[in-house]
Tab-separated table of C-alpha atoms in Angstrom:
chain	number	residue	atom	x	y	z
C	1	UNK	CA	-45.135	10.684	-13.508
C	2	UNK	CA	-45.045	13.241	-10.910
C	3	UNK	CA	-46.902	11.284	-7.998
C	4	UNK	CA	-43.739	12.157	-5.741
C	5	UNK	CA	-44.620	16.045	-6.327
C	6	UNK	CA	-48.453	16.087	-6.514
C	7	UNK	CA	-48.437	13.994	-2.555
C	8	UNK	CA	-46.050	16.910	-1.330
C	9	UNK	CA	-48.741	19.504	-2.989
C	10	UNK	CA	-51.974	17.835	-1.423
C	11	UNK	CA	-49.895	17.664	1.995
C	12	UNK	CA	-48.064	21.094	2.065
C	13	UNK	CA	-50.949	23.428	-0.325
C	14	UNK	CA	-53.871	21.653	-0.059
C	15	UNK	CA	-53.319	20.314	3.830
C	16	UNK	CA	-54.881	17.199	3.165
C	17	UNK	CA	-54.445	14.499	6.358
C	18	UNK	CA	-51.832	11.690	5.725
C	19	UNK	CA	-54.502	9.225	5.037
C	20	UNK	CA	-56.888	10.878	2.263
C	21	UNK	CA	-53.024	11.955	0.560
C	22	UNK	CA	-52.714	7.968	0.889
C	23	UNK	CA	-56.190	7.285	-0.448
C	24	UNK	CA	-55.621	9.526	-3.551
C	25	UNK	CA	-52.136	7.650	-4.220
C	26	UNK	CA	-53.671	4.268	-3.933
C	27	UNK	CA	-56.174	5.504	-6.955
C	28	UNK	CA	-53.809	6.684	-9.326
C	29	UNK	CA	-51.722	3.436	-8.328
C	30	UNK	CA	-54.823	1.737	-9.717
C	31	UNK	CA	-54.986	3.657	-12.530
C	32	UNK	CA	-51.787	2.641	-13.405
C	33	UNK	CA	-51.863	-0.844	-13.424
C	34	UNK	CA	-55.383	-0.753	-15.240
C	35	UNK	CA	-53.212	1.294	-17.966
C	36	UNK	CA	-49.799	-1.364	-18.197
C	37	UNK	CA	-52.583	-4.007	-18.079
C	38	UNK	CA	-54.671	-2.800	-21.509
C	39	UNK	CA	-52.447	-0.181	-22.763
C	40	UNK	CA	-48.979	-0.956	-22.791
C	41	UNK	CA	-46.776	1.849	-23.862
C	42	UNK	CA	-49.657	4.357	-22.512
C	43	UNK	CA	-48.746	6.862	-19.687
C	44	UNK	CA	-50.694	8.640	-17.093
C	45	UNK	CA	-49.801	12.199	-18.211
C	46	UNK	CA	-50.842	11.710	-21.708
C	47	UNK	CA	-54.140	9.684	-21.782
C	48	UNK	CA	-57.243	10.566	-23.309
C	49	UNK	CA	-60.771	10.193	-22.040
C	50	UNK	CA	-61.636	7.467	-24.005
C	51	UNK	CA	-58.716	4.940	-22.453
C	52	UNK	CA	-60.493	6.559	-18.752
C	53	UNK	CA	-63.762	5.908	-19.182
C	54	UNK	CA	-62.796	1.767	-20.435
C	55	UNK	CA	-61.171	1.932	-16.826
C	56	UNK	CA	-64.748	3.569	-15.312
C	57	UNK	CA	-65.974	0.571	-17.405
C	58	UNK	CA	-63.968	-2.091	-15.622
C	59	UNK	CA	-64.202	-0.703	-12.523
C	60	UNK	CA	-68.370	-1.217	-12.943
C	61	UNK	CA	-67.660	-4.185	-14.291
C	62	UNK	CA	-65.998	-5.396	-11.407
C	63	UNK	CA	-69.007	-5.170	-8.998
C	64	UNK	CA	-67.240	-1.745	-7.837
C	65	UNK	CA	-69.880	0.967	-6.318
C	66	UNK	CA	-70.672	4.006	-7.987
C	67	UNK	CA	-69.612	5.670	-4.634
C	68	UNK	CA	-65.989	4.253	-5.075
C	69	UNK	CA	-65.639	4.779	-8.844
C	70	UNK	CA	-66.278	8.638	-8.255
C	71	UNK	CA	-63.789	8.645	-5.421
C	72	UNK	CA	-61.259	6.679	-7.853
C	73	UNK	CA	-62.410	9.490	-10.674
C	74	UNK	CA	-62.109	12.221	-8.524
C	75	UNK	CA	-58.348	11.240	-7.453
C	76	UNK	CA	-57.298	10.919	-10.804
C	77	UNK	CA	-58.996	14.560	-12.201
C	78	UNK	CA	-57.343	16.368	-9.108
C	79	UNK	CA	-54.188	14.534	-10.010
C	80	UNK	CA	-54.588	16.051	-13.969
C	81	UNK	CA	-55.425	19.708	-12.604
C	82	UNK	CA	-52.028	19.262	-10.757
C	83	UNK	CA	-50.743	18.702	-13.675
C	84	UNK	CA	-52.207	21.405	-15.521
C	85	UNK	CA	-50.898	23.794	-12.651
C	86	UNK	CA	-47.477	23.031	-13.154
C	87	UNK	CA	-47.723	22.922	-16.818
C	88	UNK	CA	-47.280	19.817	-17.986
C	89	UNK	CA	-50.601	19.497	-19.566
C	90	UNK	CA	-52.203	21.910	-21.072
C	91	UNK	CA	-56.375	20.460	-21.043
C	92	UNK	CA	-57.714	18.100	-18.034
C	93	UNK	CA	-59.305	15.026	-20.228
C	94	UNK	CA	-61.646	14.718	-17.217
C	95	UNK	CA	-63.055	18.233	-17.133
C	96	UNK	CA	-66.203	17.554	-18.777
C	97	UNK	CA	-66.452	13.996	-17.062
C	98	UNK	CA	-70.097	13.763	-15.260
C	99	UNK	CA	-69.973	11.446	-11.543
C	100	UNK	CA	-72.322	8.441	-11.595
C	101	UNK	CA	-75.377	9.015	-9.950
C	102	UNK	CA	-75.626	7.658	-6.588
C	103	UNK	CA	-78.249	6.373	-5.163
C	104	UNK	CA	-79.513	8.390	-1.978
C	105	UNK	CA	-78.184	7.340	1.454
C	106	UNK	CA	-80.877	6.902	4.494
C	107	UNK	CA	-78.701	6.840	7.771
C	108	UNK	CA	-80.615	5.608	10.452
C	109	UNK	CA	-79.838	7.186	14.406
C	110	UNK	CA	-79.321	5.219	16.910
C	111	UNK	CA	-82.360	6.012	19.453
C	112	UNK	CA	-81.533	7.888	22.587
C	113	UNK	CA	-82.980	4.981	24.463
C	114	UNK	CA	-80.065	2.612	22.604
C	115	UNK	CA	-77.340	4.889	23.700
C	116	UNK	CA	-78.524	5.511	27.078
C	117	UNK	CA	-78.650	0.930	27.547
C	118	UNK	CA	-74.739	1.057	26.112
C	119	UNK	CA	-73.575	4.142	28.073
C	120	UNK	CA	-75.247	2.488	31.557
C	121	UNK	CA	-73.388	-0.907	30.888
C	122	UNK	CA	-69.854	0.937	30.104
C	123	UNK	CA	-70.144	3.094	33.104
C	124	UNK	CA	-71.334	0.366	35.435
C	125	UNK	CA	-68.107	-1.703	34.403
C	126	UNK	CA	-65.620	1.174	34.034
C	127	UNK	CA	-63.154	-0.477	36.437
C	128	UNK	CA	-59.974	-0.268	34.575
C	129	UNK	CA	-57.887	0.847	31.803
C	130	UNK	CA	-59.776	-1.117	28.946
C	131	UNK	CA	-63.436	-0.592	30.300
C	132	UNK	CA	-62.961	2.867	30.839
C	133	UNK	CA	-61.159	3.253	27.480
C	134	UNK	CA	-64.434	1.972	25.634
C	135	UNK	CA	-66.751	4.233	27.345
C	136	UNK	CA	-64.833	7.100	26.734
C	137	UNK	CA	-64.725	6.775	23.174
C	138	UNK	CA	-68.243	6.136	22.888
C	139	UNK	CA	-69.087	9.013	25.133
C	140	UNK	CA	-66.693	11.301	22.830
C	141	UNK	CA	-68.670	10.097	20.040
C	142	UNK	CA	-72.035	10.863	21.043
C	143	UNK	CA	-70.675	14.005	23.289
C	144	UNK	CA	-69.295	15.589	20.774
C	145	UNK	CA	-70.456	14.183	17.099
C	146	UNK	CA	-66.621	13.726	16.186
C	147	UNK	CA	-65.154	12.060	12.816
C	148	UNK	CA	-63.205	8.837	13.925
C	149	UNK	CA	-60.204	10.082	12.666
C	150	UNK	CA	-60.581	13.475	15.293
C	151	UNK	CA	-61.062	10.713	18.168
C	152	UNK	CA	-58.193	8.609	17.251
C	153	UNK	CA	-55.709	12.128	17.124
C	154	UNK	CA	-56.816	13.579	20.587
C	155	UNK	CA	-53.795	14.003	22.537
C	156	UNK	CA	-53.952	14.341	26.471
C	157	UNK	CA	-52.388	18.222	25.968
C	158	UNK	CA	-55.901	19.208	23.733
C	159	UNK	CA	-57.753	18.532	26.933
C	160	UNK	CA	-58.507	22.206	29.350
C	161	UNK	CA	-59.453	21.091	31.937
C	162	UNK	CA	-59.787	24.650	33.903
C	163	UNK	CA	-62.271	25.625	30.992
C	164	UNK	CA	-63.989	22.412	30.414
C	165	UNK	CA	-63.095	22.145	26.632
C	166	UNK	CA	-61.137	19.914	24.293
C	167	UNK	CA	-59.264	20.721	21.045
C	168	UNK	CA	-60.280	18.937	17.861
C	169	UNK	CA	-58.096	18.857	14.392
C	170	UNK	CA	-60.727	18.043	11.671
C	171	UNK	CA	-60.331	17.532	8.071
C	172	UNK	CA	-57.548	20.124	6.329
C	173	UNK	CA	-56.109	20.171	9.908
C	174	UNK	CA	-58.908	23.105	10.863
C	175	UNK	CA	-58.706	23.207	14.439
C	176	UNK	CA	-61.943	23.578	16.624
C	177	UNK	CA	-62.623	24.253	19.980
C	178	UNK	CA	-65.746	21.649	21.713
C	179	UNK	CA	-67.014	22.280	25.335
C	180	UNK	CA	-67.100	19.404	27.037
C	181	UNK	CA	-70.077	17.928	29.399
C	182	UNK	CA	-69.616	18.184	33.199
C	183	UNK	CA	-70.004	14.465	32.745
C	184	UNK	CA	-67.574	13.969	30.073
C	185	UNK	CA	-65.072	16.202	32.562
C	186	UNK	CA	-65.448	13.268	35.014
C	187	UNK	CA	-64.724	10.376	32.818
C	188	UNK	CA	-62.168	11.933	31.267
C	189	UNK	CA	-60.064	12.265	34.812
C	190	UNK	CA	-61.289	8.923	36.120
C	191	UNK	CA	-60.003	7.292	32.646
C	192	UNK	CA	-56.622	9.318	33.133
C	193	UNK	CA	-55.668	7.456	36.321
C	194	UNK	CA	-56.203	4.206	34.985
C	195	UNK	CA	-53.869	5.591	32.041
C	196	UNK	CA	-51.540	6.901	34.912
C	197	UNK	CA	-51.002	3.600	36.302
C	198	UNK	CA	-50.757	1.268	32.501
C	199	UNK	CA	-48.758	4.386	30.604
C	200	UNK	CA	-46.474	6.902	31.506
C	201	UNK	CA	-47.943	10.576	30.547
C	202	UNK	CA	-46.177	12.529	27.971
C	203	UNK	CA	-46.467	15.963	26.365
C	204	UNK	CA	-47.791	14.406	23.163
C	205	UNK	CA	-48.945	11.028	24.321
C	206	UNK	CA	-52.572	10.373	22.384
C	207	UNK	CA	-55.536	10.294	24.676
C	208	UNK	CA	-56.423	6.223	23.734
C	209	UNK	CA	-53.787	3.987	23.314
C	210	UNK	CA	-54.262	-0.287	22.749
C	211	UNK	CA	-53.191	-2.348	25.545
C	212	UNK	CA	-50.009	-2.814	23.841
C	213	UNK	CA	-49.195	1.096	23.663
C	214	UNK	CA	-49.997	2.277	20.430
C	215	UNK	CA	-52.049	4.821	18.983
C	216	UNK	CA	-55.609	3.065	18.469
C	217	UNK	CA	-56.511	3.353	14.760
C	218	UNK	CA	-59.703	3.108	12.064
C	219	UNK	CA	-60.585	-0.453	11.980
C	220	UNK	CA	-59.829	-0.818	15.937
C	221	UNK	CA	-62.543	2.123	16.910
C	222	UNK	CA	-65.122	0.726	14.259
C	223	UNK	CA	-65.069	-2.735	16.140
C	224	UNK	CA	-65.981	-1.643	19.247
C	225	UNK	CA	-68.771	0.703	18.714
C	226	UNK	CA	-69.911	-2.205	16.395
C	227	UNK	CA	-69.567	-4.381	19.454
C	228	UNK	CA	-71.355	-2.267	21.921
C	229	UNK	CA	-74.486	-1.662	19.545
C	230	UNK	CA	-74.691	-4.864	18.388
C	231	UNK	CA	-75.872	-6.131	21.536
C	232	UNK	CA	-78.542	-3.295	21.453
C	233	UNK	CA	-78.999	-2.378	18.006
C	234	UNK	CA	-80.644	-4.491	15.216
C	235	UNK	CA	-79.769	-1.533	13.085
C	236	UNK	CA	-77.957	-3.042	9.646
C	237	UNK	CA	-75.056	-0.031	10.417
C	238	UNK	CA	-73.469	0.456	13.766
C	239	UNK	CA	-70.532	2.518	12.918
C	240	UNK	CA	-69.183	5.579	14.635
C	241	UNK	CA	-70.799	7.792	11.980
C	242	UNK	CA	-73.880	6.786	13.091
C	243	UNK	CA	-73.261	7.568	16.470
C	244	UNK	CA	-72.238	11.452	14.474
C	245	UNK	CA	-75.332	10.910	13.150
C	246	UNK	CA	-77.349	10.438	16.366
C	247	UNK	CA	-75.374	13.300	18.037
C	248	UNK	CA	-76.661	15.994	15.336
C	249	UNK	CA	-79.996	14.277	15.165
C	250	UNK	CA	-80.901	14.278	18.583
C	251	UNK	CA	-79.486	17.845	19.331
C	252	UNK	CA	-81.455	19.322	16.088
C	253	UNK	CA	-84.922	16.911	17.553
C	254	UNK	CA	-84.750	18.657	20.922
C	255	UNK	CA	-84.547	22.575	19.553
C	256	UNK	CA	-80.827	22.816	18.450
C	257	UNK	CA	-80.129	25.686	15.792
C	258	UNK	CA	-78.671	24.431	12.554
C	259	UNK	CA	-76.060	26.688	12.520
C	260	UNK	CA	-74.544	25.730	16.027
C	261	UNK	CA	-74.998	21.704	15.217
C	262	UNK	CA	-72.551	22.925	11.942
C	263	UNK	CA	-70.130	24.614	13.918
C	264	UNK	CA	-69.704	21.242	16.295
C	265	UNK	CA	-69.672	18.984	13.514
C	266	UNK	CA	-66.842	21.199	12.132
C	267	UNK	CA	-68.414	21.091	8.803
C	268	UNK	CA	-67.722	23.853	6.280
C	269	UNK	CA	-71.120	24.463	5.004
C	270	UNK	CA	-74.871	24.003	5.746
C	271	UNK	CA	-75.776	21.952	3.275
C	272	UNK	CA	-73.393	18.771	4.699
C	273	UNK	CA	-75.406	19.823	8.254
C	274	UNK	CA	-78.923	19.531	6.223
C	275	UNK	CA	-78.967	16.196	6.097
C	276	UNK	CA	-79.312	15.408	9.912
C	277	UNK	CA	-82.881	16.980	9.684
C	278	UNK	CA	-84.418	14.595	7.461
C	279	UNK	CA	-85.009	12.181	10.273
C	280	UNK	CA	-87.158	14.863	12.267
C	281	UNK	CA	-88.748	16.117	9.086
C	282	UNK	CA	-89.722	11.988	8.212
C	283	UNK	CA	-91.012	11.847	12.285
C	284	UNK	CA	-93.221	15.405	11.707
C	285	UNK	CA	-94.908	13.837	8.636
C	286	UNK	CA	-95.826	10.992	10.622
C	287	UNK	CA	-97.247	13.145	13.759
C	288	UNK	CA	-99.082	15.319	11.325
C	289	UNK	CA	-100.783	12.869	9.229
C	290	UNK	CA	-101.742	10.774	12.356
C	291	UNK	CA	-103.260	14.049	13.707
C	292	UNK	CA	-104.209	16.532	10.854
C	293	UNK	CA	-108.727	15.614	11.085
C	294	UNK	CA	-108.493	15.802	7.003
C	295	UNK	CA	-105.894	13.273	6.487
C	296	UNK	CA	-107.888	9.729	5.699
């Protein structure tokens, strides 16, 4: 196996982030152990489609979502045009392989009015390093429609304060440049001097730390804005992509241009923006049946 050389080429050529170089390792780990489990003597360099799709198989079998098996697919057929790159294969036995249809994702926003009742309980009880902590992640979040992973890298040094803007690393390490709300300005200083007093300031020290130190991380940032909208939200998902989600929603609902709501996002093409206007497309239906004199 070459796993050792195809992590260094998704890191160094392909400048994946540590984590989706992980994610793609975990796959073919799975892979793996699917293959000494069923096909003993088989390798990963050598098999054919037929011994993939029985794992596709299991993996269904096994309650898995069609969302995840493509993932796991996808990790393994980048892994076998590595291979074909450096030669040691010659055909990809997944390059005719067709991705299970998925079933089409409705995000719901949260409302403005559910994000203005969160923001006016953090900032009444921004008092100290924790409290203030929580409110400026959540107003990063809605600010500034960042990824979780972007939050959880900010380091103090990305902040400019003389030109009111904040660097962002996104996916690929792409940089990006946000402006930042005179508001946001404001937290962001009244947070730093409860930092001042918990944490000593250093050139790279990350913008939100735990209260033991340490960089805060996925699972930590998801519980809190769960937290927070839980006690507002009856919404089944509360995550910070839906607070992404409400960011480019509400900017596109009150005369946004698509173009600009891509460039914030960071994404790399239109057609990932598109799908923040179905919302307001859903609400203009609405308004122009319930007004148009021939609709019955």
């Amino acid at each position: 196996m070459y796993l050792n050389q195809f992590s260094e080429y998704l890191l160094l050529e392909r400048n994946y982030a540590q984590l989706t170089v992980k994610a793609y390792l975990a796959d073919l780990e799975s892979f793996v152990v699917y293959l000494n489990s069923n096909y003993q003597g088989e390798i990963i360099d050598k098999v054919g489609y037929g011994v993939i799709r029985s794992w596709i198989v299991s993996l269904s079998m096994a309650n898995l979502s069609n969302q995840t098996i493509n993932r796991k697919v996808a990790s393994l057929k980048s892994y076998f045009k590595f291979l074909q790159k450096i030669g040691v294969i010659a055909i990809n036995p997944l390059s005719r392989h067709k991705s299970l249809k998925l079933e089409k994702k409705v995000m719901i926003p949260f409302s403005k009015g559910e994000v203005d009742e969160v923001i006016l309980v953090l900032k009444a009880n921004c008092n100290d390093y924790e409290s203030c902590r929580d409110y400026l992640i959540i107003e990063l979040f809605y600010a500034l429609g960042l990824r979780r992973a972007e939050l959880i890298n900010i380091k103090i040094s990305s902040i400019d304060f003389s030109n009111a803007t904040i660097k962002v690393l996104g996916k690929r390490d792409k940089e990006r440049i946000m402006p930042l709300l005179d508001e946001t300005v404001v937290l962001i200083r009244e947070y730093l001097n409860y930092y001042k007093l918990k944490y000593k300031i250093e050139k790279n020290s990350y913008l939100f730390l735990t209260n033991k130190g340490v960089k805060i991380y996925e699972s930590f940032v998801f519980r809190l804005v769960n937290s927070y909208f839980s006690k507002v939200s009856v919404k089944i998902k509360k995550s910070p992509h839906i607070l992404r989600h409400s960011f480019a929603t509400h900017l596109l609902s009150r005369g946004a241009e698509l173009n600009a709501v891509k460039e914030l996002l960071g994404h790399s093409s239109l057609a990932a923006t598109q799908i923040y206007t179905n919302n307001d497309i859903d609400q203009l239906a609405k308004v122009y049946k319930g007004a148009h004199p021939r609709n019955r």
